[in-house]
XYZ file of C-alpha atoms in Angstrom:
714
model
C -32.795 35.867 -6.441
C -31.784 33.525 -3.609
C -28.365 33.034 -2.124
C -25.853 30.297 -2.849
C -24.613 28.161 0.039
C -21.188 26.519 -0.251
C -20.505 23.754 2.313
C -16.946 22.444 2.689
C -15.555 19.573 4.758
C -13.169 21.663 6.892
C -12.814 25.340 7.916
C -9.506 25.696 6.031
C -11.085 24.459 2.803
C -14.033 26.822 3.265
C -11.562 29.700 3.526
C -10.001 28.710 0.186
C -13.436 28.676 -1.454
C -14.256 32.077 0.012
C -10.988 33.539 -1.359
C -11.457 31.991 -4.799
C -15.076 33.157 -5.118
C -13.988 36.742 -4.318
C -17.212 37.715 -2.610
C -16.970 40.499 -0.050
C -17.594 38.190 2.889
C -17.823 38.934 6.576
C -17.052 36.441 9.322
C -19.959 35.045 11.339
C -20.164 32.293 13.960
C -19.465 29.107 11.985
C -19.780 30.607 8.490
C -18.901 33.485 6.146
C -21.518 35.573 4.329
C -21.846 38.183 1.611
C -24.807 39.605 -0.269
C -24.527 36.856 -2.874
C -23.431 33.766 -0.948
C -22.767 31.933 2.290
C -19.750 29.658 2.901
C -19.832 27.194 5.794
C -18.120 24.007 6.803
C -18.309 20.682 8.555
C -15.534 19.618 10.910
C -15.196 16.169 9.430
C -18.176 14.010 10.397
C -21.066 15.810 12.089
C -23.463 12.844 12.028
C -22.886 9.174 12.839
C -24.788 5.904 13.075
C -26.593 5.331 16.379
C -25.513 2.631 18.813
C -27.824 -0.382 19.206
C -29.231 0.809 22.565
C -30.822 3.775 20.759
C -33.052 1.268 18.973
C -33.921 -0.559 22.191
C -32.338 -0.296 25.654
C -32.080 -4.083 25.846
C -29.303 -3.953 23.221
C -27.045 -2.077 25.635
C -26.325 -5.313 27.483
C -24.190 -7.625 25.368
C -26.067 -10.896 25.053
C -26.236 -13.693 22.510
C -30.034 -13.501 22.653
C -29.936 -10.078 20.967
C -27.670 -11.242 18.126
C -27.631 -10.880 15.215
C -28.585 -7.209 15.349
C -29.679 -6.036 11.868
C -32.141 -3.125 11.945
C -34.651 -2.712 9.141
C -34.142 1.052 9.188
C -30.841 2.500 10.346
C -30.771 5.420 12.756
C -28.381 8.343 12.815
C -27.578 11.084 15.306
C -25.523 14.231 15.636
C -22.103 13.717 17.243
C -22.313 15.538 20.611
C -18.918 17.234 20.386
C -19.776 19.002 17.109
C -23.479 19.695 17.732
C -22.966 23.465 17.656
C -21.509 23.400 14.133
C -24.186 20.962 12.975
C -26.898 23.318 14.213
C -25.250 26.188 12.316
C -24.952 24.190 9.100
C -28.476 22.792 9.463
C -29.974 26.256 9.901
C -28.102 27.544 6.847
C -29.224 24.598 4.725
C -32.838 25.356 5.626
C -32.664 29.146 5.393
C -35.471 30.458 3.177
C -33.164 32.807 1.273
C -30.804 29.961 0.286
C -32.005 28.364 -2.944
C -28.838 26.620 -4.232
C -26.485 24.415 -2.236
C -22.978 23.711 -3.545
C -21.566 20.572 -1.956
C -17.804 21.145 -1.647
C -16.788 18.292 0.679
C -13.801 16.182 -0.393
C -14.301 14.651 -3.807
C -14.669 10.983 -2.883
C -16.898 8.421 -1.223
C -16.235 9.602 2.321
C -16.717 13.267 1.475
C -20.013 12.403 -0.183
C -21.125 10.507 2.907
C -20.253 13.397 5.241
C -22.540 15.792 3.382
C -25.388 13.367 2.735
C -25.648 12.547 6.448
C -25.849 16.235 7.313
C -28.510 16.878 4.680
C -30.466 13.839 5.835
C -30.309 14.807 9.507
C -31.162 18.442 8.748
C -34.220 17.441 6.718
C -33.342 19.608 3.718
C -36.011 19.856 0.982
C -36.837 22.079 -1.961
C -33.299 23.246 -2.738
C -31.203 23.017 -5.889
C -28.113 20.977 -5.005
C -24.873 21.016 -6.982
C -21.786 18.860 -6.498
C -18.376 20.533 -6.800
C -15.739 17.953 -7.778
C -12.137 19.214 -7.765
C -8.626 17.761 -7.810
C -6.765 20.608 -6.126
C -7.529 23.713 -4.110
C -6.035 26.239 -6.484
C -8.214 29.165 -7.401
C -8.560 28.031 -11.018
C -9.613 24.521 -10.001
C -12.130 25.766 -7.427
C -13.718 28.133 -9.951
C -13.787 25.379 -12.574
C -15.414 22.998 -10.095
C -18.118 25.538 -9.244
C -18.660 26.433 -12.892
C -18.975 22.778 -13.973
C -20.814 21.507 -10.870
C -23.298 18.756 -11.672
C -26.623 18.134 -10.017
C -26.060 16.232 -6.772
C -28.271 13.410 -8.047
C -25.485 12.478 -10.486
C -23.611 11.166 -7.430
C -26.473 9.162 -5.922
C -24.776 5.852 -6.734
C -21.598 7.006 -4.989
C -23.761 8.002 -2.014
C -25.381 4.548 -2.007
C -21.927 2.940 -1.890
C -20.890 5.239 0.963
C -23.956 4.346 3.046
C -23.444 0.629 2.370
C -19.783 0.787 3.353
C -20.752 2.330 6.671
C -23.545 -0.209 7.241
C -21.179 -3.045 6.425
C -18.560 -1.872 8.909
C -21.259 -1.195 11.505
C -23.005 -4.577 11.199
C -19.828 -6.625 11.119
C -18.233 -4.649 13.912
C -21.214 -4.898 16.255
C -22.334 -8.451 15.514
C -18.987 -10.169 15.116
C -17.201 -8.246 17.872
C -20.034 -8.895 20.329
C -20.466 -12.537 19.342
C -16.738 -13.323 19.584
C -16.270 -11.348 22.803
C -19.186 -13.153 24.454
C -17.904 -16.515 23.274
C -14.146 -16.095 23.726
C -13.470 -12.825 25.587
C -12.886 -14.476 28.946
C -10.519 -16.970 27.334
C -8.375 -14.185 25.917
C -8.604 -12.087 29.104
C -7.618 -14.918 31.419
C -4.823 -16.178 29.189
C -3.250 -12.730 28.947
C -4.035 -11.899 32.594
C -5.797 -8.704 31.603
C -8.657 -6.922 33.290
C -10.776 -7.067 30.164
C -10.618 -8.148 26.540
C -12.999 -7.000 23.820
C -12.396 -8.846 20.576
C -12.447 -6.200 17.842
C -13.340 -7.445 14.385
C -13.560 -5.455 11.166
C -14.259 -6.068 7.509
C -10.795 -4.886 6.467
C -8.677 -4.792 9.610
C -9.169 -8.486 10.428
C -8.022 -9.412 6.939
C -4.921 -7.219 7.338
C -4.201 -8.833 10.708
C -4.411 -12.188 8.948
C -1.887 -11.139 6.317
C 0.663 -10.118 8.955
C 0.144 -13.211 11.130
C 0.360 -15.513 8.108
C 3.641 -13.914 7.081
C 5.042 -14.249 10.614
C 4.107 -17.931 10.723
C 5.686 -18.498 7.309
C 8.913 -17.025 8.682
C 8.781 -19.241 11.779
C 8.178 -22.412 9.830
C 10.807 -21.587 7.226
C 13.714 -24.013 7.143
C 16.918 -22.606 5.676
C 18.360 -24.661 2.852
C 22.100 -24.363 2.208
C 23.372 -24.331 -1.364
C 26.805 -24.120 -2.939
C 27.697 -22.097 -6.036
C 30.900 -22.465 -8.049
C 32.494 -19.274 -9.334
C 35.519 -18.562 -11.467
C 37.913 -15.644 -11.071
C 38.743 -14.669 -14.654
C 40.694 -11.804 -16.170
C 40.219 -9.425 -19.103
C 43.505 -8.441 -20.802
C 43.792 -4.624 -20.755
C 45.877 -2.319 -22.952
C 48.437 -1.830 -20.187
C 49.190 -5.551 -20.236
C 47.461 -6.235 -16.944
C 44.382 -8.373 -16.425
C 41.246 -6.779 -15.013
C 39.569 -9.392 -12.810
C 35.928 -10.355 -12.916
C 33.859 -13.151 -11.420
C 31.770 -15.560 -13.458
C 29.115 -17.875 -12.076
C 28.736 -21.482 -13.188
C 25.309 -22.646 -14.300
C 24.090 -26.076 -15.311
C 22.640 -24.986 -18.649
C 21.877 -27.337 -21.498
C 25.137 -29.019 -22.580
C 26.450 -29.206 -19.024
C 27.364 -32.581 -17.566
C 25.071 -31.626 -14.664
C 22.075 -30.434 -16.715
C 18.831 -31.431 -14.866
C 20.891 -33.340 -12.277
C 19.175 -34.250 -8.982
C 22.309 -32.930 -7.231
C 21.422 -29.336 -8.136
C 19.821 -26.573 -6.153
C 18.242 -24.604 -9.002
C 20.576 -24.341 -12.008
C 23.424 -22.410 -10.405
C 24.297 -24.401 -7.316
C 24.449 -27.738 -5.564
C 22.615 -29.090 -2.570
C 25.845 -30.443 -1.068
C 29.325 -29.003 -0.897
C 30.949 -32.228 -2.013
C 29.129 -31.967 -5.373
C 30.563 -28.479 -5.881
C 34.028 -29.771 -4.974
C 33.617 -32.614 -7.429
C 32.800 -30.166 -10.233
C 35.918 -28.117 -9.435
C 38.090 -31.245 -9.482
C 36.612 -32.344 -12.812
C 37.419 -28.891 -14.211
C 41.053 -29.456 -13.248
C 41.204 -27.337 -10.113
C 43.506 -28.184 -7.220
C 41.650 -28.204 -3.900
C 41.325 -26.497 -1.530
C 42.999 -23.475 -3.187
C 40.988 -23.899 -6.399
C 43.880 -22.908 -8.690
C 44.039 -24.566 -12.125
C 45.998 -27.821 -12.185
C 47.225 -30.260 -14.788
C 43.739 -31.324 -15.889
C 42.720 -27.772 -16.789
C 42.741 -27.069 -20.556
C 41.713 -23.432 -20.738
C 38.920 -20.876 -20.527
C 37.553 -19.417 -23.744
C 35.099 -16.653 -24.599
C 32.124 -18.448 -26.123
C 29.713 -15.476 -26.359
C 29.867 -11.728 -25.931
C 26.343 -10.330 -26.192
C 25.924 -6.563 -26.295
C 22.629 -4.730 -25.957
C 21.141 -1.452 -24.856
C 18.595 -1.402 -22.071
C 16.183 1.451 -21.488
C 14.511 2.221 -18.203
C 11.473 4.470 -18.484
C 10.400 6.982 -15.834
C 7.968 5.307 -13.395
C 4.277 6.128 -13.337
C 3.175 9.001 -11.142
C 2.356 8.642 -7.461
C -0.918 7.413 -6.115
C -1.340 7.407 -2.349
C -0.207 3.800 -1.821
C 3.006 4.272 -3.836
C 3.743 7.518 -2.002
C 3.170 5.855 1.372
C 5.478 3.014 0.409
C 8.289 5.332 -0.714
C 7.934 7.543 2.365
C 8.101 4.475 4.605
C 11.272 3.343 2.826
C 13.036 6.703 2.536
C 11.881 8.624 5.610
C 10.496 5.878 7.911
C 7.129 7.650 7.940
C 4.067 5.612 8.862
C 1.273 5.542 6.253
C -1.038 7.695 8.382
C 1.731 10.289 8.792
C 2.337 10.311 5.031
C -1.396 10.755 4.438
C -1.485 13.613 6.944
C 1.383 15.333 5.118
C -0.170 14.697 1.699
C -3.453 16.189 2.950
C -1.570 19.217 4.296
C 0.159 19.741 0.941
C -3.230 19.519 -0.768
C -4.865 21.998 1.583
C -1.992 24.435 1.074
C -2.573 24.222 -2.712
C 0.836 22.606 -3.284
C -0.365 19.251 -4.632
C -3.488 17.629 -6.009
C -5.976 15.457 -4.122
C -4.076 12.741 -2.210
C -6.659 9.984 -1.736
C -6.313 8.539 -5.197
C -5.602 5.094 -6.623
C -4.690 6.390 -10.104
C -1.085 6.724 -11.267
C -1.867 8.578 -14.477
C -3.314 11.927 -15.561
C -6.492 12.778 -17.441
C -6.349 14.119 -20.980
C -7.961 17.358 -19.762
C -5.161 17.907 -17.222
C -2.524 17.061 -19.845
C -3.700 20.016 -21.964
C -2.992 22.447 -19.121
C 0.141 20.788 -17.728
C 2.411 23.678 -18.726
C 1.053 25.661 -15.748
C 2.098 22.965 -13.269
C 5.584 22.778 -14.742
C 5.960 26.549 -14.916
C 5.154 26.969 -11.240
C 7.984 24.621 -10.293
C 10.528 27.098 -11.656
C 10.038 28.751 -8.290
C 11.016 25.595 -6.358
C 14.807 25.670 -6.157
C 15.597 21.906 -5.979
C 13.920 21.270 -9.362
C 13.851 24.746 -10.941
C 16.507 23.972 -13.635
C 14.635 20.859 -14.733
C 11.296 22.650 -14.983
C 12.918 25.423 -17.035
C 14.556 22.890 -19.366
C 11.264 21.058 -19.941
C 9.530 24.302 -20.892
C 12.405 25.463 -23.067
C 12.604 22.202 -25.003
C 8.814 21.739 -25.121
C 9.024 18.081 -24.043
C 5.621 18.406 -22.354
C 3.759 18.824 -25.653
C 3.373 15.141 -26.477
C 2.255 14.123 -22.976
C -1.289 13.146 -23.985
C 0.058 10.361 -26.206
C 2.191 8.758 -23.514
C 1.410 6.048 -20.956
C 1.171 8.745 -18.288
C -2.236 9.883 -19.577
C -5.153 7.454 -19.613
C -8.734 8.516 -18.880
C -9.844 4.871 -18.587
C -7.563 4.300 -15.589
C -9.065 7.166 -13.595
C -12.161 6.801 -11.448
C -12.498 9.705 -9.014
C -9.103 11.451 -9.214
C -5.908 11.430 -11.211
C -2.396 10.933 -9.787
C -0.773 13.128 -7.125
C 1.197 15.921 -8.806
C 2.374 19.418 -7.840
C -0.010 22.215 -8.759
C 2.875 24.633 -9.286
C 1.201 26.977 -6.819
C 1.328 27.704 -3.091
C 5.134 27.686 -2.920
C 5.123 30.417 -0.285
C 3.610 27.857 2.114
C 6.760 25.708 1.898
C 8.453 27.840 4.546
C 5.838 26.834 7.109
C 6.098 23.107 6.388
C 7.934 20.591 8.547
C 11.202 19.179 7.117
C 9.416 15.866 6.456
C 6.639 17.592 4.504
C 9.231 19.484 2.481
C 10.904 16.219 1.525
C 7.599 14.615 0.558
C 6.825 17.594 -1.672
C 10.225 17.339 -3.343
C 9.715 13.624 -3.991
C 6.328 14.283 -5.605
C 7.733 17.144 -7.706
C 10.655 15.062 -8.959
C 8.461 12.085 -9.825
C 6.205 14.468 -11.792
C 9.004 16.166 -13.750
C 10.623 12.782 -14.490
C 7.874 11.865 -16.960
C 8.989 14.668 -19.294
C 12.519 13.275 -19.568
C 13.785 10.446 -21.793
C 14.526 6.958 -20.465
C 17.799 6.148 -18.755
C 19.968 4.120 -21.132
C 22.320 1.356 -20.024
C 24.826 -0.528 -22.106
C 24.945 -4.185 -21.110
C 27.489 -6.834 -22.025
C 26.896 -10.498 -21.152
C 29.854 -12.907 -21.309
C 29.709 -16.685 -21.547
C 33.026 -18.335 -20.720
C 33.600 -22.003 -21.594
C 35.998 -23.803 -19.235
C 37.414 -27.088 -20.558
C 39.369 -29.878 -18.897
C 40.453 -33.420 -19.610
C 37.566 -34.772 -17.546
C 35.064 -32.398 -19.146
C 36.245 -31.865 -22.738
C 32.857 -30.409 -23.793
C 33.301 -27.822 -21.093
C 31.195 -26.069 -18.467
C 29.867 -22.536 -18.825
C 30.388 -19.553 -16.555
C 28.393 -16.340 -16.927
C 29.082 -12.700 -16.117
C 27.318 -9.492 -17.084
C 28.416 -5.871 -17.032
C 26.361 -2.722 -17.070
C 27.149 0.960 -17.435
C 24.835 3.969 -17.494
C 25.452 5.732 -20.821
C 22.583 8.228 -20.818
C 21.242 9.523 -17.510
C 17.837 10.517 -18.865
C 15.179 10.971 -16.198
C 17.538 9.836 -13.405
C 19.019 13.327 -13.378
C 15.775 14.787 -12.053
C 14.468 11.816 -10.060
C 17.200 11.753 -7.394
C 16.157 13.806 -4.347
C 18.693 16.352 -3.115
C 18.743 14.751 0.338
C 19.250 11.152 -0.769
C 22.485 9.386 0.122
C 24.658 8.095 -2.708
C 24.093 4.430 -1.828
C 20.316 4.897 -1.977
C 20.762 6.921 -5.163
C 22.603 4.100 -6.884
C 20.015 1.596 -5.724
C 17.144 3.764 -6.923
C 18.660 4.130 -10.360
C 19.880 0.595 -10.851
C 16.648 -1.272 -11.387
C 15.962 -4.899 -10.572
C 18.742 -7.429 -10.867
C 21.506 -4.867 -10.413
C 23.033 -6.891 -7.582
C 23.865 -9.696 -10.037
C 25.632 -7.391 -12.518
C 29.137 -5.949 -12.408
C 29.179 -2.137 -12.496
C 31.865 -0.867 -14.839
C 33.120 2.286 -16.518
C 32.986 3.144 -20.199
C 36.697 2.459 -20.684
C 36.275 -1.130 -19.528
C 33.143 -1.387 -21.657
C 35.186 -0.511 -24.739
C 37.634 -3.333 -23.944
C 34.720 -5.744 -23.587
C 33.411 -4.633 -26.984
C 36.781 -5.498 -28.476
C 36.806 -9.100 -27.234
C 36.747 -11.774 -29.940
C 34.792 -14.996 -29.802
C 37.070 -17.901 -28.892
C 39.617 -15.669 -27.173
C 41.491 -17.309 -24.318
C 40.845 -15.739 -20.920
C 43.044 -16.179 -17.840
C 41.457 -18.252 -15.045
C 43.065 -17.452 -11.704
C 41.018 -19.828 -9.545
C 37.719 -21.540 -8.893
C 35.867 -21.064 -5.608
C 32.806 -22.282 -3.742
C 30.325 -19.668 -2.536
C 28.151 -21.006 0.236
C 24.680 -19.509 0.601
C 21.338 -20.322 2.110
C 17.745 -19.639 1.224
C 16.100 -16.680 2.918
C 12.731 -16.620 4.681
C 10.007 -14.257 3.460
C 10.512 -10.665 4.581
C 8.301 -9.119 7.209
C 6.023 -6.371 6.044
C 6.931 -2.794 6.719
C 4.246 -0.143 6.805
C 4.811 0.790 3.164
C 4.874 -2.708 1.694
C 1.779 -3.632 3.714
C -0.119 -0.677 2.223
C 0.952 -1.783 -1.274
C -0.054 -5.353 -0.476
C -3.483 -4.140 0.631
C -3.790 -2.286 -2.668
C -2.817 -5.403 -4.634
C -4.734 -8.031 -2.678
C -5.305 -10.096 -5.813
C -1.825 -11.611 -5.489
C -3.132 -13.818 -2.650
C -5.983 -15.232 -4.721
C -5.287 -18.518 -6.469
C -8.448 -18.516 -8.590
C -7.445 -16.693 -11.786
C -10.966 -15.597 -12.688
C -11.623 -14.133 -9.239
C -8.206 -12.502 -9.228
C -9.053 -10.746 -12.485
C -12.496 -9.834 -11.178
C -11.168 -7.899 -8.176
C -8.187 -6.369 -9.948
C -7.973 -2.724 -8.970
C -10.090 -3.092 -5.837
C -7.712 -4.376 -3.209
C -8.382 -4.337 0.509
C -9.785 -1.084 1.793
C -9.364 2.167 -0.141
C -6.613 4.733 -0.496
C -8.513 6.861 2.028
C -8.820 4.173 4.723
C -5.762 1.883 4.594
C -3.499 4.009 6.770
C -6.178 4.453 9.426
C -6.862 0.706 9.508
C -3.190 -0.051 10.077
C -3.004 2.629 12.757
C -6.010 1.125 14.555
C -4.488 -2.361 14.575
C -1.400 -0.907 16.251
C -3.477 1.154 18.692
C -5.520 -1.847 19.879
C -2.256 -3.808 20.207
C -2.981 -6.500 17.639
C 0.083 -5.403 15.643
C 3.380 -3.833 16.681
C 5.068 -1.136 14.602
C 8.780 -0.415 14.969
C 8.927 3.353 14.417
C 12.602 3.325 13.457
C 12.368 0.603 10.811
C 8.581 0.668 10.135
C 8.644 -3.146 10.390
C 5.263 -4.630 11.380
C 4.827 -7.779 13.461
C 1.895 -9.330 15.293
C 1.582 -9.223 19.076
C 0.661 -12.248 21.143
C -2.855 -10.878 21.489
C -3.011 -10.297 17.739
C -2.107 -13.920 17.061
C -4.675 -15.102 19.590
C -7.390 -13.002 17.931
C -6.284 -14.450 14.600
C -6.844 -17.959 15.952
C -10.219 -16.974 17.399
C -11.380 -15.653 14.034
C -9.812 -18.532 12.120
C -11.780 -21.034 14.211
C -15.089 -19.144 14.007
C -15.459 -16.721 11.051
C -12.546 -17.766 8.875
C -13.733 -15.930 5.694
C -12.879 -12.632 7.423
C -9.197 -13.545 7.057
C -9.531 -14.186 3.322
C -8.300 -11.323 1.089
C -10.477 -12.634 -1.736
C -13.647 -12.083 0.265
C -12.600 -8.686 1.591
C -11.516 -7.462 -1.836
C -14.686 -8.773 -3.443
C -16.739 -6.712 -0.960
C -14.761 -3.646 -2.002
C -15.367 -4.603 -5.630
C -19.074 -4.800 -4.847
C -19.047 -1.306 -3.375
C -17.324 -0.086 -6.532
C -20.089 -1.770 -8.517
C -22.732 0.073 -6.490
C -20.900 3.379 -7.057
C -20.791 2.665 -10.788
C -24.451 1.654 -10.881
C -23.825 -1.950 -11.990
C -24.989 -3.462 -8.667
C -28.147 -2.329 -6.909
C -27.978 -1.270 -3.243
C -30.749 -3.794 -2.474
C -28.736 -6.664 -3.966
C -25.637 -5.704 -2.010
C -27.550 -5.232 1.244
C -29.223 -8.616 0.809
C -25.868 -10.380 0.563
C -24.501 -8.424 3.517
C -27.557 -9.267 5.647
C -27.213 -12.972 4.828
C -23.472 -13.084 5.574
C -23.738 -11.313 8.924
C -26.801 -13.271 10.043
C -25.433 -16.663 9.026
C -21.929 -16.195 10.444
C -23.153 -14.738 13.743
C -25.456 -17.705 14.271
C -22.610 -20.129 13.559
C -20.483 -18.512 16.280
C -23.302 -18.936 18.770
C -23.285 -22.724 18.216
C -19.526 -23.231 18.672
C -17.907 -24.874 21.716
C -14.215 -24.924 20.789
C -12.557 -23.085 23.667
C -10.303 -25.979 24.657
C -8.921 -26.176 21.124
C -8.173 -22.469 21.257
C -6.204 -22.812 24.490
C -3.902 -25.286 22.790
C -3.458 -22.846 19.908
C -2.707 -20.026 22.357
C -0.056 -22.191 24.021
C 1.497 -22.954 20.643
C 2.164 -19.295 19.836
C 2.862 -17.849 23.283
C 6.383 -19.267 23.383
C 7.432 -16.967 20.535
C 6.973 -13.863 22.665
C 9.077 -12.371 25.400
C 8.709 -13.662 28.928
C 6.908 -10.572 30.198
C 4.196 -11.151 27.573
C 3.935 -14.868 28.217
C 0.855 -16.007 30.131
C 0.582 -18.692 32.762
C 1.504 -22.265 31.944
C -0.917 -24.374 29.950
C -4.234 -24.967 31.673
C -5.517 -28.316 32.689
C -8.635 -29.647 30.996
C -10.592 -28.700 34.106
C -9.358 -25.100 33.884
C -10.107 -24.975 30.172
C -13.649 -26.133 30.829
C -14.127 -23.573 33.607
C -12.848 -20.725 31.479
C -14.387 -21.991 28.264
C -18.057 -21.512 29.078
C -18.818 -17.799 29.093
C -21.987 -17.533 27.051
C -24.521 -14.849 27.929
C -21.994 -12.857 29.978
C -21.301 -9.161 29.835
C -18.220 -8.016 27.863
C -15.073 -8.566 29.828
């Protein structure tokens, strides 16, 4: 009987497989071996796509004559720095005594691609191949994955999608980057006074650059609009005879003398201050103090609406949500959060991080007691885990919104395994906090909703000039049952953040109150007269859109459909987004590294650089579809279709070939450098003096710098 060969993606993962399998293994150079099995590993990618000059030396020189470059058969080669490990893995794959190969690379598209390239380059034939698909690196999960391993052919469609994704990035990167650099590289280089400028273009990263630049330009072009709100300072009679003050806001609802008036800014303010002053005067107020005068006839309680509001625990973390929260709470960049999440996974603490799902599978729900039980050993949440087990609140999990097999593709949400707690001592403080956040989010789903009691008041203010009255509104809210909020608040979170996290949307517009005041509100009678101390004008102004931070940009990439106006297309790409959970952080990191975007490490705010805006204009004037989220997301949707077997690889490759060929040829025909110089001038003034290039060129200079066809990269 032949040996089994287990091949993992990293040495650390291979070690976990070796421990779980419990074979008596001895260490060799690049692998472990026992009488029954061999365990080896990749070190990430061992094989990559060959550069164009491998096909023909003439492609080494960048020239428009050699574009577009679209090989009929793609070539691959071993990465020089990891050739030793490739040779070890290749020899093991082809060993005569190995008859079954267990593929244990990460369970996803990229992990599939890593192994398939190795197998292809090693020329493996005549072996039984099994795919191990796991969600955590606990011993139970590893053994289950090996026991239930499917034939590798079951993942051929996923492999097809992985190869196509790589070909897509390769063809667009080489053809578009070379074409744009040859056409516009000197323009960018000379304008920025740099030694060289290669224009880097990517299927996803160029679209992300476009999102950031578009947002920055929206902010620049935004014109603040002032508006003026009228508020009333009312009182609630208390049992001690004193009035407890509260503020009500006037709104021009139906019945108001100003309903649908052209003087309004929305329904709760005026475009001009004099209109607000006029309303106050008509309500009998004495200006400028705003105190009630002779014309004022009273303020009366018209409505007192009471209702309970429940806030359910949020869905579990996927990678994008975790990256967003870590950016907000800890100012961690998305790639740092991914690194920590991967570390937690490899130390058996959490499940697979590169997931888009925010729910669990029904199979996991059946065994969830183990995950909860393990958390009794994690001090910050131990009491909550014990309570859940004692009360048995986990038993109905499968029937809740937190379990949905249809919403899971490759992996379920990120949750604690309940194991590996001894590794916590070796973690960085940031990693410890991330683990606590994940654990609390997980335990939250076993707790009831938070319950708020809300009271909404409508106060009718009458005067001689306005006998029908004008309405002022105020709402009050108190937390009556803490529910899941008790477990969801991290131990390290400041009180202000804690209140914000538990308040929900719209909290800023509501008055926080205690239960004693709530009881007084409940006792108010319709028609009761309320003291009005004064009326006032609150001046405000509209706010520009907010800049992205690293977390909100990752979420925006995940939900790219929001930018698509066409409803049918928006529905079609729902769930695809721009990039994948595995690649978004790296794309953002690359844009910062090549200085197209700037990342403030303290705030995680992202802004374009001057060069980034110039590249945006270059792409906008040449291959504009690359900036369109709809196109980028539809490509990702197509890759998902290939992985699911609904789109053939040939169909996808045909469309890719046509797009690259057609767009590259269009670039070659363009002569729009002088237009670009004017665009460069238009944006350069927004950057600091040290980044600002020379003054605008003359037409002669633009012509001299504009013609750089058939030149080497600059």
